[in-house]
Short mmCIF file of C-alpha atoms in Angstrom, two decimals:
data_model
loop_
_atom_site.label_atom_id
_atom_site.label_comp_id
_atom_site.label_asym_id
_atom_site.label_seq_id
_atom_site.Cartn_x
_atom_site.Cartn_y
_atom_site.Cartn_z
CA MET A 1 4.84 -70.99 -57.72
CA PRO A 2 3.47 -68.10 -59.78
CA SER A 3 -0.22 -68.37 -60.57
CA ILE A 4 -1.35 -69.28 -64.08
CA TYR A 5 -3.86 -66.94 -65.74
CA ARG A 6 -6.98 -68.68 -67.04
CA SER A 7 -9.25 -66.89 -69.46
CA PRO A 8 -13.06 -67.42 -69.28
CA ALA A 9 -12.94 -69.29 -72.61
CA TRP A 10 -10.27 -71.64 -71.23
CA GLU A 11 -12.38 -72.34 -68.13
CA LYS A 12 -15.44 -73.08 -70.28
CA MET A 13 -13.44 -75.57 -72.35
CA ALA A 14 -12.04 -77.18 -69.19
CA LEU A 15 -15.51 -77.57 -67.72
CA ARG A 16 -17.20 -79.00 -70.83
CA PRO A 17 -14.84 -81.21 -72.86
CA PRO A 18 -16.47 -82.52 -76.11
CA ARG A 19 -17.24 -86.17 -76.53
CA GLY A 20 -15.67 -88.37 -79.21
CA LEU A 21 -12.16 -89.07 -80.47
CA VAL A 22 -11.67 -86.47 -83.22
CA PRO A 23 -13.25 -83.49 -81.39
CA GLY A 24 -11.39 -84.58 -78.26
CA LEU A 25 -8.04 -84.36 -80.06
CA PHE A 26 -8.76 -80.79 -81.21
CA TRP A 27 -9.97 -79.87 -77.70
CA GLY A 28 -6.79 -81.25 -76.10
CA LEU A 29 -4.53 -79.35 -78.52
CA SER A 30 -6.40 -76.09 -78.01
CA LEU A 31 -6.23 -76.60 -74.24
CA PHE A 32 -2.46 -77.19 -74.41
CA PHE A 33 -1.72 -74.11 -76.53
CA SER A 34 -3.97 -71.87 -74.39
CA LEU A 35 -1.56 -72.23 -71.46
CA PRO A 36 0.75 -69.21 -70.99
CA GLY A 37 3.86 -71.37 -70.61
CA PRO A 38 5.11 -74.90 -70.01
CA VAL A 39 3.60 -75.68 -66.61
CA TRP A 40 6.01 -78.54 -65.94
CA LEU A 41 8.93 -76.08 -66.13
CA GLN A 42 7.55 -73.68 -63.53
CA PRO A 43 9.93 -73.47 -60.52
CA SER A 44 8.80 -75.16 -57.34
CA PRO A 45 8.84 -73.21 -54.09
CA ALA A 46 12.23 -73.17 -52.39
CA PRO A 47 12.35 -75.24 -49.20
CA GLN A 48 12.03 -73.09 -46.12
CA SER A 49 14.98 -73.41 -43.79
CA SER A 50 14.73 -72.82 -40.07
CA PRO A 51 15.76 -69.29 -39.03
CA PRO A 52 19.33 -69.08 -37.71
CA THR A 53 19.79 -68.57 -33.99
CA GLU A 54 20.71 -65.03 -32.99
CA PRO A 55 24.25 -64.60 -31.59
CA HIS A 56 24.77 -63.43 -28.02
CA PRO A 57 24.93 -59.59 -27.88
CA CYS A 58 28.46 -59.85 -26.46
CA HIS A 59 29.63 -61.76 -29.55
CA THR A 60 27.99 -59.13 -31.77
CA CYS A 61 29.75 -56.36 -29.85
CA ARG A 62 33.09 -58.16 -30.06
CA GLY A 63 32.70 -58.52 -33.84
CA LEU A 64 31.82 -54.83 -34.14
CA VAL A 65 34.96 -53.81 -32.24
CA ASP A 66 37.18 -56.20 -34.25
CA ASN A 67 35.92 -54.70 -37.50
CA PHE A 68 36.39 -51.20 -36.08
CA ASN A 69 40.05 -51.93 -35.33
CA LYS A 70 40.54 -53.37 -38.82
CA GLY A 71 39.04 -50.18 -40.22
CA LEU A 72 41.57 -48.11 -38.29
CA GLU A 73 44.42 -50.07 -39.83
CA ARG A 74 42.91 -49.82 -43.30
CA THR A 75 42.38 -46.06 -43.21
CA ILE A 76 45.99 -45.43 -42.14
CA ARG A 77 47.31 -47.80 -44.84
CA ASP A 78 45.15 -46.38 -47.63
CA ASN A 79 45.73 -42.70 -46.87
CA PHE A 80 49.42 -42.76 -45.96
CA GLY A 81 52.50 -44.83 -46.55
CA GLY A 82 55.13 -43.43 -48.89
CA GLY A 83 56.19 -39.98 -49.99
CA ASN A 84 57.10 -36.93 -47.92
CA THR A 85 57.42 -38.16 -44.34
CA ALA A 86 57.27 -34.69 -42.77
CA TRP A 87 54.12 -33.88 -44.73
CA GLU A 88 52.55 -37.23 -43.75
CA GLU A 89 53.27 -36.65 -40.06
CA GLU A 90 51.64 -33.23 -40.21
CA LYS A 91 48.56 -34.52 -42.07
CA LEU A 92 48.35 -37.74 -40.03
CA SER A 93 48.14 -35.83 -36.77
CA LYS A 94 45.05 -34.05 -38.13
CA TYR A 95 43.47 -37.12 -39.79
CA LYS A 96 44.17 -39.60 -36.97
CA ASP A 97 41.39 -38.39 -34.65
CA SER A 98 39.23 -36.64 -37.25
CA GLU A 99 35.51 -37.11 -37.79
CA THR A 100 36.26 -37.95 -41.44
CA ARG A 101 38.26 -41.00 -40.42
CA LEU A 102 35.59 -42.08 -37.91
CA VAL A 103 32.90 -41.96 -40.63
CA GLU A 104 35.08 -43.96 -43.02
CA VAL A 105 35.65 -46.64 -40.38
CA LEU A 106 31.98 -46.88 -39.28
CA GLU A 107 30.79 -47.25 -42.89
CA ASN A 108 32.40 -50.71 -43.11
CA VAL A 109 31.99 -51.97 -39.54
CA CYS A 110 28.86 -54.06 -40.28
CA SER A 111 28.17 -56.17 -43.35
CA LYS A 112 24.94 -55.46 -45.21
CA SER A 113 23.30 -58.71 -44.04
CA ASP A 114 24.34 -58.43 -40.36
CA PHE A 115 21.14 -57.01 -38.86
CA GLU A 116 22.25 -57.48 -35.26
CA CYS A 117 25.46 -55.52 -35.86
CA HIS A 118 23.57 -52.63 -37.46
CA ARG A 119 21.08 -52.55 -34.59
CA LEU A 120 23.85 -52.52 -31.97
CA LEU A 121 25.77 -49.81 -33.85
CA GLU A 122 22.65 -47.64 -33.98
CA LEU A 123 22.15 -48.01 -30.22
CA SER A 124 25.80 -47.33 -29.37
CA GLU A 125 26.75 -44.73 -31.98
CA GLU A 126 26.85 -41.88 -29.46
CA LEU A 127 29.05 -43.94 -27.13
CA VAL A 128 31.47 -44.72 -29.97
CA GLU A 129 31.67 -41.01 -30.88
CA SER A 130 32.27 -40.13 -27.20
CA TRP A 131 35.10 -42.65 -26.98
CA TRP A 132 36.60 -41.44 -30.28
CA PHE A 133 36.73 -37.78 -29.34
CA HIS A 134 37.14 -37.88 -25.54
CA LYS A 135 38.00 -41.34 -24.07
CA GLN A 136 40.69 -42.88 -26.29
CA LYS A 137 43.65 -41.86 -24.15
CA GLU A 138 42.24 -42.94 -20.78
CA ALA A 139 40.52 -46.10 -22.18
CA PRO A 140 42.52 -47.34 -25.19
CA ASP A 141 40.77 -50.75 -25.17
CA LEU A 142 37.50 -50.05 -27.04
CA PHE A 143 36.13 -53.55 -26.35
CA GLN A 144 36.58 -53.21 -22.59
CA TRP A 145 35.19 -49.66 -22.51
CA LEU A 146 32.22 -50.21 -24.85
CA CYS A 147 31.15 -53.87 -24.51
CA SER A 148 32.00 -54.48 -20.84
CA ASP A 149 31.96 -51.16 -18.97
CA SER A 150 29.42 -49.08 -20.92
CA LEU A 151 26.91 -51.49 -22.53
CA LYS A 152 27.54 -54.26 -19.96
CA LEU A 153 27.18 -57.00 -22.58
CA CYS A 154 30.45 -58.81 -21.91
CA CYS A 155 32.59 -59.99 -19.02
CA PRO A 156 36.34 -60.45 -18.77
CA SER A 157 37.71 -63.81 -19.87
CA GLY A 158 37.14 -66.55 -17.29
CA THR A 159 34.01 -64.93 -15.81
CA PHE A 160 30.29 -65.14 -16.57
CA GLY A 161 26.83 -63.85 -15.66
CA PRO A 162 25.39 -60.42 -14.81
CA SER A 163 27.98 -59.88 -12.07
CA CYS A 164 30.92 -61.38 -14.02
CA LEU A 165 31.60 -64.10 -11.44
CA PRO A 166 34.66 -66.35 -11.86
CA CYS A 167 34.06 -69.68 -13.63
CA PRO A 168 34.63 -72.89 -11.61
CA GLY A 169 38.37 -73.45 -11.34
CA GLY A 170 39.09 -69.70 -11.34
CA ALA A 171 39.15 -66.95 -13.93
CA GLU A 172 42.76 -67.64 -14.91
CA LYS A 173 42.09 -71.33 -15.73
CA PRO A 174 38.33 -71.87 -16.01
CA CYS A 175 37.20 -75.50 -15.68
CA GLY A 176 40.83 -76.45 -15.00
CA GLY A 177 41.60 -76.10 -18.68
CA TYR A 178 39.74 -79.35 -19.41
CA GLY A 179 36.30 -77.99 -20.21
CA HIS A 180 34.19 -75.05 -21.34
CA CYS A 181 32.54 -72.65 -18.90
CA GLU A 182 28.98 -71.97 -20.12
CA GLY A 183 28.54 -68.22 -20.70
CA GLU A 184 32.22 -67.40 -20.27
CA GLY A 185 32.97 -63.82 -21.30
CA THR A 186 29.27 -62.85 -21.45
CA ARG A 187 26.63 -61.53 -19.06
CA GLY A 188 24.66 -64.76 -19.49
CA GLY A 189 25.12 -68.49 -18.96
CA SER A 190 25.13 -70.68 -15.87
CA GLY A 191 28.88 -71.06 -15.42
CA HIS A 192 28.52 -74.86 -15.55
CA CYS A 193 31.61 -76.68 -16.79
CA ASP A 194 31.14 -78.88 -19.85
CA CYS A 195 34.11 -81.21 -19.36
CA GLN A 196 36.09 -82.95 -22.05
CA ALA A 197 35.82 -86.74 -22.43
CA GLY A 198 37.48 -88.47 -19.49
CA TYR A 199 37.20 -85.53 -17.10
CA GLY A 200 34.55 -84.73 -14.51
CA GLY A 201 33.75 -82.89 -11.33
CA GLU A 202 32.52 -79.34 -10.79
CA ALA A 203 35.67 -77.80 -12.26
CA CYS A 204 36.75 -80.79 -14.43
CA GLY A 205 39.48 -81.49 -11.87
CA GLN A 206 38.75 -85.21 -11.57
CA CYS A 207 38.72 -88.19 -13.89
CA GLY A 208 35.30 -89.12 -15.19
CA LEU A 209 33.49 -92.46 -15.07
CA GLY A 210 35.57 -95.15 -16.77
CA TYR A 211 38.88 -93.22 -16.51
CA PHE A 212 41.79 -93.19 -14.04
CA GLU A 213 44.54 -90.72 -13.14
CA ALA A 214 47.52 -91.60 -15.29
CA GLU A 215 49.40 -88.45 -14.23
CA ARG A 216 48.76 -85.50 -11.90
CA ASN A 217 50.68 -82.54 -10.48
CA THR A 218 49.75 -79.08 -9.23
CA SER A 219 48.88 -77.81 -12.72
CA HIS A 220 48.42 -80.89 -14.87
CA LEU A 221 46.02 -83.88 -14.97
CA VAL A 222 46.00 -86.75 -17.46
CA CYS A 223 43.04 -89.16 -17.43
CA SER A 224 43.25 -92.47 -19.33
CA ALA A 225 40.52 -95.01 -20.08
CA CYS A 226 39.86 -98.02 -17.82
CA PHE A 227 39.38 -101.54 -19.16
CA GLY A 228 35.97 -101.81 -20.90
CA PRO A 229 33.45 -102.78 -18.13
CA CYS A 230 35.27 -100.95 -15.30
CA ALA A 231 33.53 -97.85 -13.92
CA ARG A 232 36.46 -96.98 -11.63
CA CYS A 233 39.93 -98.43 -11.78
CA SER A 234 43.51 -98.00 -10.67
CA GLY A 235 45.04 -98.74 -14.07
CA PRO A 236 44.35 -99.86 -17.63
CA GLU A 237 44.46 -103.64 -17.04
CA GLU A 238 41.47 -105.99 -16.71
CA SER A 239 42.52 -106.75 -13.09
CA ASN A 240 42.66 -103.07 -12.07
CA CYS A 241 38.89 -102.64 -11.66
CA LEU A 242 37.59 -101.05 -8.45
CA GLN A 243 33.95 -100.64 -9.50
CA CYS A 244 31.96 -102.15 -12.40
CA LYS A 245 29.48 -100.63 -14.80
CA LYS A 246 25.83 -101.69 -14.76
CA GLY A 247 25.37 -105.32 -15.86
CA TRP A 248 28.76 -106.40 -14.51
CA ALA A 249 29.85 -107.79 -11.13
CA LEU A 250 33.22 -107.25 -9.44
CA HIS A 251 35.09 -110.50 -8.72
CA HIS A 252 38.74 -110.45 -7.64
CA LEU A 253 39.28 -106.97 -9.14
CA LYS A 254 37.77 -108.14 -12.46
CA CYS A 255 34.33 -107.28 -13.89
CA ILE A 256 32.34 -110.39 -14.84
CA ASP A 257 29.23 -110.19 -17.02
CA ILE A 258 25.95 -110.90 -15.19
CA ASP A 259 23.69 -113.38 -16.99
CA GLU A 260 20.35 -111.64 -16.50
CA CYS A 261 18.56 -114.46 -18.32
CA GLY A 262 19.54 -116.93 -15.58
CA THR A 263 18.33 -114.61 -12.83
CA GLU A 264 15.14 -112.71 -12.10
CA ARG A 265 16.61 -109.48 -13.46
CA ALA A 266 15.30 -110.12 -16.98
CA ASN A 267 11.80 -108.87 -17.68
CA CYS A 268 10.53 -110.31 -20.98
CA GLY A 269 6.96 -110.81 -22.20
CA ALA A 270 5.02 -114.08 -22.27
CA ASP A 271 5.74 -114.60 -25.99
CA GLN A 272 9.42 -113.61 -25.75
CA PHE A 273 12.66 -115.28 -24.71
CA CYS A 274 15.77 -113.79 -23.11
CA VAL A 275 19.19 -113.51 -24.79
CA ASN A 276 22.16 -112.47 -22.66
CA THR A 277 24.51 -109.78 -24.01
CA GLU A 278 27.64 -108.16 -22.57
CA GLY A 279 26.47 -106.04 -19.66
CA SER A 280 22.79 -106.41 -20.54
CA TYR A 281 20.19 -108.67 -22.21
CA GLU A 282 17.66 -108.66 -25.07
CA CYS A 283 14.05 -109.88 -25.32
CA ARG A 284 13.28 -111.51 -28.67
CA ASP A 285 9.93 -112.73 -30.02
CA CYS A 286 9.07 -116.43 -30.00
CA ALA A 287 8.36 -118.26 -33.25
CA LYS A 288 4.82 -117.93 -34.60
CA ALA A 289 4.26 -121.63 -33.86
CA CYS A 290 4.87 -121.15 -30.12
CA LEU A 291 2.71 -120.14 -27.18
CA GLY A 292 5.59 -119.22 -24.91
CA CYS A 293 9.12 -120.46 -25.59
CA MET A 294 12.55 -121.03 -24.12
CA GLY A 295 14.53 -119.99 -27.17
CA ALA A 296 14.47 -119.39 -30.92
CA GLY A 297 12.70 -121.63 -33.43
CA PRO A 298 9.69 -124.02 -33.36
CA GLY A 299 11.73 -126.59 -31.44
CA ARG A 300 11.89 -124.46 -28.26
CA CYS A 301 8.14 -124.01 -27.74
CA LYS A 302 6.44 -124.47 -24.38
CA LYS A 303 3.10 -125.04 -26.16
CA CYS A 304 1.94 -124.98 -29.77
CA SER A 305 -0.13 -122.11 -31.16
CA PRO A 306 -3.58 -122.85 -32.71
CA GLY A 307 -3.08 -124.22 -36.23
CA TYR A 308 0.12 -126.06 -35.19
CA GLN A 309 0.68 -129.51 -33.74
CA GLN A 310 3.47 -131.20 -31.83
CA VAL A 311 5.54 -133.43 -34.12
CA GLY A 312 8.45 -134.83 -32.17
CA SER A 313 10.06 -131.85 -30.42
CA LYS A 314 8.75 -129.22 -32.87
CA CYS A 315 5.48 -127.39 -33.45
CA LEU A 316 4.64 -127.77 -37.14
CA ASP A 317 1.87 -126.27 -39.26
CA VAL A 318 -1.37 -128.26 -39.66
CA ASP A 319 -2.53 -128.57 -43.29
CA GLU A 320 -6.25 -127.86 -42.84
CA CYS A 321 -6.88 -128.36 -46.53
CA GLU A 322 -6.47 -132.12 -46.05
CA THR A 323 -9.59 -132.18 -43.87
CA GLU A 324 -11.43 -128.90 -44.36
CA VAL A 325 -13.57 -128.35 -47.47
CA CYS A 326 -14.48 -124.84 -48.51
CA PRO A 327 -18.30 -124.64 -48.58
CA GLY A 328 -18.71 -122.23 -51.49
CA GLU A 329 -19.23 -123.33 -55.09
CA ASN A 330 -16.16 -123.01 -57.33
CA GLU A 331 -13.90 -122.49 -54.28
CA ARG A 332 -10.70 -124.21 -53.33
CA CYS A 333 -8.74 -124.44 -50.07
CA GLU A 334 -5.33 -122.78 -49.76
CA ASN A 335 -3.16 -123.63 -46.76
CA THR A 336 -1.40 -120.82 -44.88
CA GLU A 337 1.01 -120.71 -41.93
CA GLY A 338 -1.10 -121.73 -38.94
CA SER A 339 -4.42 -121.48 -40.83
CA TYR A 340 -6.05 -121.68 -44.28
CA ARG A 341 -8.20 -119.61 -46.60
CA CYS A 342 -10.82 -120.23 -49.29
CA VAL A 343 -10.16 -118.70 -52.69
CA CYS A 344 -11.90 -118.91 -56.05
CA ALA A 345 -10.85 -121.69 -58.37
CA GLU A 346 -8.81 -120.86 -61.45
CA GLY A 347 -10.90 -119.04 -64.05
CA TYR A 348 -13.27 -117.61 -61.41
CA LYS A 349 -13.32 -114.37 -59.49
CA GLN A 350 -15.17 -113.29 -56.37
CA ILE A 351 -18.04 -110.85 -56.76
CA GLU A 352 -20.10 -110.02 -53.64
CA GLY A 353 -18.81 -113.14 -51.87
CA ILE A 354 -19.62 -115.51 -54.76
CA CYS A 355 -17.15 -117.05 -57.21
CA VAL A 356 -18.36 -116.41 -60.77
CA LYS A 357 -16.74 -117.35 -64.05
CA GLU A 358 -14.32 -114.72 -65.20
CA HIS A 359 -14.93 -113.38 -68.71
CA ILE A 360 -11.78 -112.17 -70.39
CA PRO A 361 -12.69 -109.32 -72.77
CA GLU A 362 -11.40 -109.48 -76.31
CA PRO A 363 -8.69 -106.96 -77.11
CA ALA A 364 -10.19 -103.72 -78.37
CA GLY A 365 -9.51 -102.71 -81.97
CA PHE A 366 -8.13 -99.40 -83.14
CA PHE A 367 -11.59 -98.03 -84.02
CA SER A 368 -13.49 -99.60 -81.10
CA GLU A 369 -13.85 -96.34 -79.15
CA MET A 370 -15.01 -94.29 -82.11
CA THR A 371 -18.64 -93.32 -82.60
CA GLU A 372 -20.55 -94.29 -85.72
CA ASP A 373 -20.57 -90.71 -86.97
CA GLU A 374 -16.78 -90.50 -86.62
CA LEU A 375 -16.40 -93.74 -88.59
CA VAL A 376 -18.59 -92.30 -91.36
CA VAL A 377 -16.39 -89.17 -91.52
CA LEU A 378 -13.25 -91.31 -91.78
CA GLN A 379 -14.83 -93.41 -94.53
CA GLN A 380 -15.73 -90.29 -96.48
CA MET A 381 -12.20 -88.94 -96.11
CA PHE A 382 -10.73 -92.25 -97.31
CA PHE A 383 -12.98 -92.49 -100.35
CA GLY A 384 -12.34 -88.81 -101.11
CA VAL A 385 -8.58 -89.41 -101.26
CA ILE A 386 -9.08 -92.45 -103.53
CA ILE A 387 -11.38 -90.53 -105.88
CA CYS A 388 -8.94 -87.59 -106.08
CA ALA A 389 -6.13 -89.98 -107.02
CA LEU A 390 -8.25 -91.69 -109.68
CA ALA A 391 -9.38 -88.33 -111.04
CA THR A 392 -5.76 -87.26 -111.42
CA LEU A 393 -4.91 -90.43 -113.35
CA ALA A 394 -8.08 -90.20 -115.46
CA ALA A 395 -7.19 -86.64 -116.45
CA LYS A 396 -4.04 -88.00 -118.07
CA GLY A 397 -6.18 -90.05 -120.54
CA ASP A 398 -5.72 -93.49 -119.06
CA LEU A 399 -8.92 -95.40 -120.03
CA VAL A 400 -8.58 -97.99 -117.28
CA PHE A 401 -8.33 -95.43 -114.50
CA THR A 402 -11.07 -93.36 -116.15
CA ALA A 403 -13.43 -96.35 -115.92
CA ILE A 404 -12.42 -96.95 -112.27
CA PHE A 405 -13.00 -93.28 -111.48
CA ILE A 406 -16.51 -93.34 -112.99
CA GLY A 407 -17.33 -96.52 -111.04
CA ALA A 408 -16.10 -95.00 -107.77
CA VAL A 409 -18.19 -91.88 -108.31
CA ALA A 410 -21.24 -94.03 -108.98
CA ALA A 411 -20.56 -96.08 -105.83
CA MET A 412 -20.25 -92.94 -103.68
CA THR A 413 -23.45 -91.56 -105.17
CA GLY A 414 -25.25 -94.76 -104.23
CA TYR A 415 -23.83 -94.62 -100.74
CA TRP A 416 -25.04 -91.06 -100.15
CA LEU A 417 -28.49 -92.06 -101.35
CA SER A 418 -28.67 -94.97 -98.87
CA GLU A 419 -30.61 -94.83 -95.61
CA ARG A 420 -27.39 -94.67 -93.57
CA SER A 421 -26.11 -91.55 -95.35
CA ASP A 422 -29.53 -89.92 -94.99
CA ARG A 423 -29.38 -90.46 -91.20
CA VAL A 424 -25.86 -89.05 -91.00
CA LEU A 425 -26.76 -85.96 -93.00
CA GLU A 426 -29.88 -85.42 -90.94
CA GLY A 427 -27.83 -85.59 -87.72
CA PHE A 428 -25.21 -83.22 -89.11
CA ILE A 429 -27.87 -80.67 -90.13
CA LYS A 430 -29.40 -80.85 -86.64
CA GLY A 431 -25.97 -80.11 -85.11
CA ARG A 432 -25.27 -83.52 -83.55
#
């Protein structure tokens, strides 16, 4: 957010605000208008996003070559195509391999924001020029010549790593066609096969856990899902299980759920109870009334917690307020779940551990926060308005209002001669 300029006068006002209602209003307004602009409309800083990951150099090189080939097509299309064919053939033979065309193509190979492309082009510019003028006929594939053979950034499809080794399953069909070879086509990666769902093995040539071979031949493999709890199976039916997943037991080619809560396999805490689930179990907390339990609710307790008592088959809360008396004056007992607490009686509040009578303040009036001097100023303003109105009416010759005007002037004169007005004037002269 841009900084806000603060003048020395503004800082002085901010440090020493005047006291009182009327001066405070003027101070607040002057403070508001001294700001250079509406602060609440200043833009907040834009959230910082994480920097994007840099692409592999091979991918950058491939993009550079793709854009180079597009530039070749564009320059032919823009400069020729219609008119005198014999003239075009003569000019095209000169323009086709010219430096002018190369410059036109290279100008649009990288976008303005693609820093990696510009950096790679700067490093390989001499190689590109060498290929353009000397190597095109013997190496027509620019990607193979530049990215793989010269810069050694890429590998042929189906290979990976610094030595361009074949991916598992072979370079022609990496990972059997059912997965992705990590680093394929680049000089990096591990060559590990990331298999599709349902497939497994080093080269994704087997069915994964929970799948069976529905169809297989020399070039084709179809893996289908087993019945839910089966880890290995011979078919999709419940009775085709050969091995069960964890939490299940094989019984007559079917997987039966193991009740861990009825065996020693469950491991729950002292204040928890076991709940069996399909293929597993859960540990849930006992009720607050229980010290150890066999299930949910206060009726499954092994023992009752302090503050509870056995009533029939349940542990119920003890109402301590029936027997306990809070020792403090003006206190009353309040029962809670498993305990109780002492609170102040209605109309009392606790101060330093003692309940004292609460005094509710009367609602403040409109002029309650004003100083005496401010009240005097308001009174003078009010009487001034009244006198001006009476003077206006008296000037029109109305005897009644003339008499009222004279009486008001006399009353104001007496007020200014009183001890109160003398004190106010003395304070005003002294700069209070």
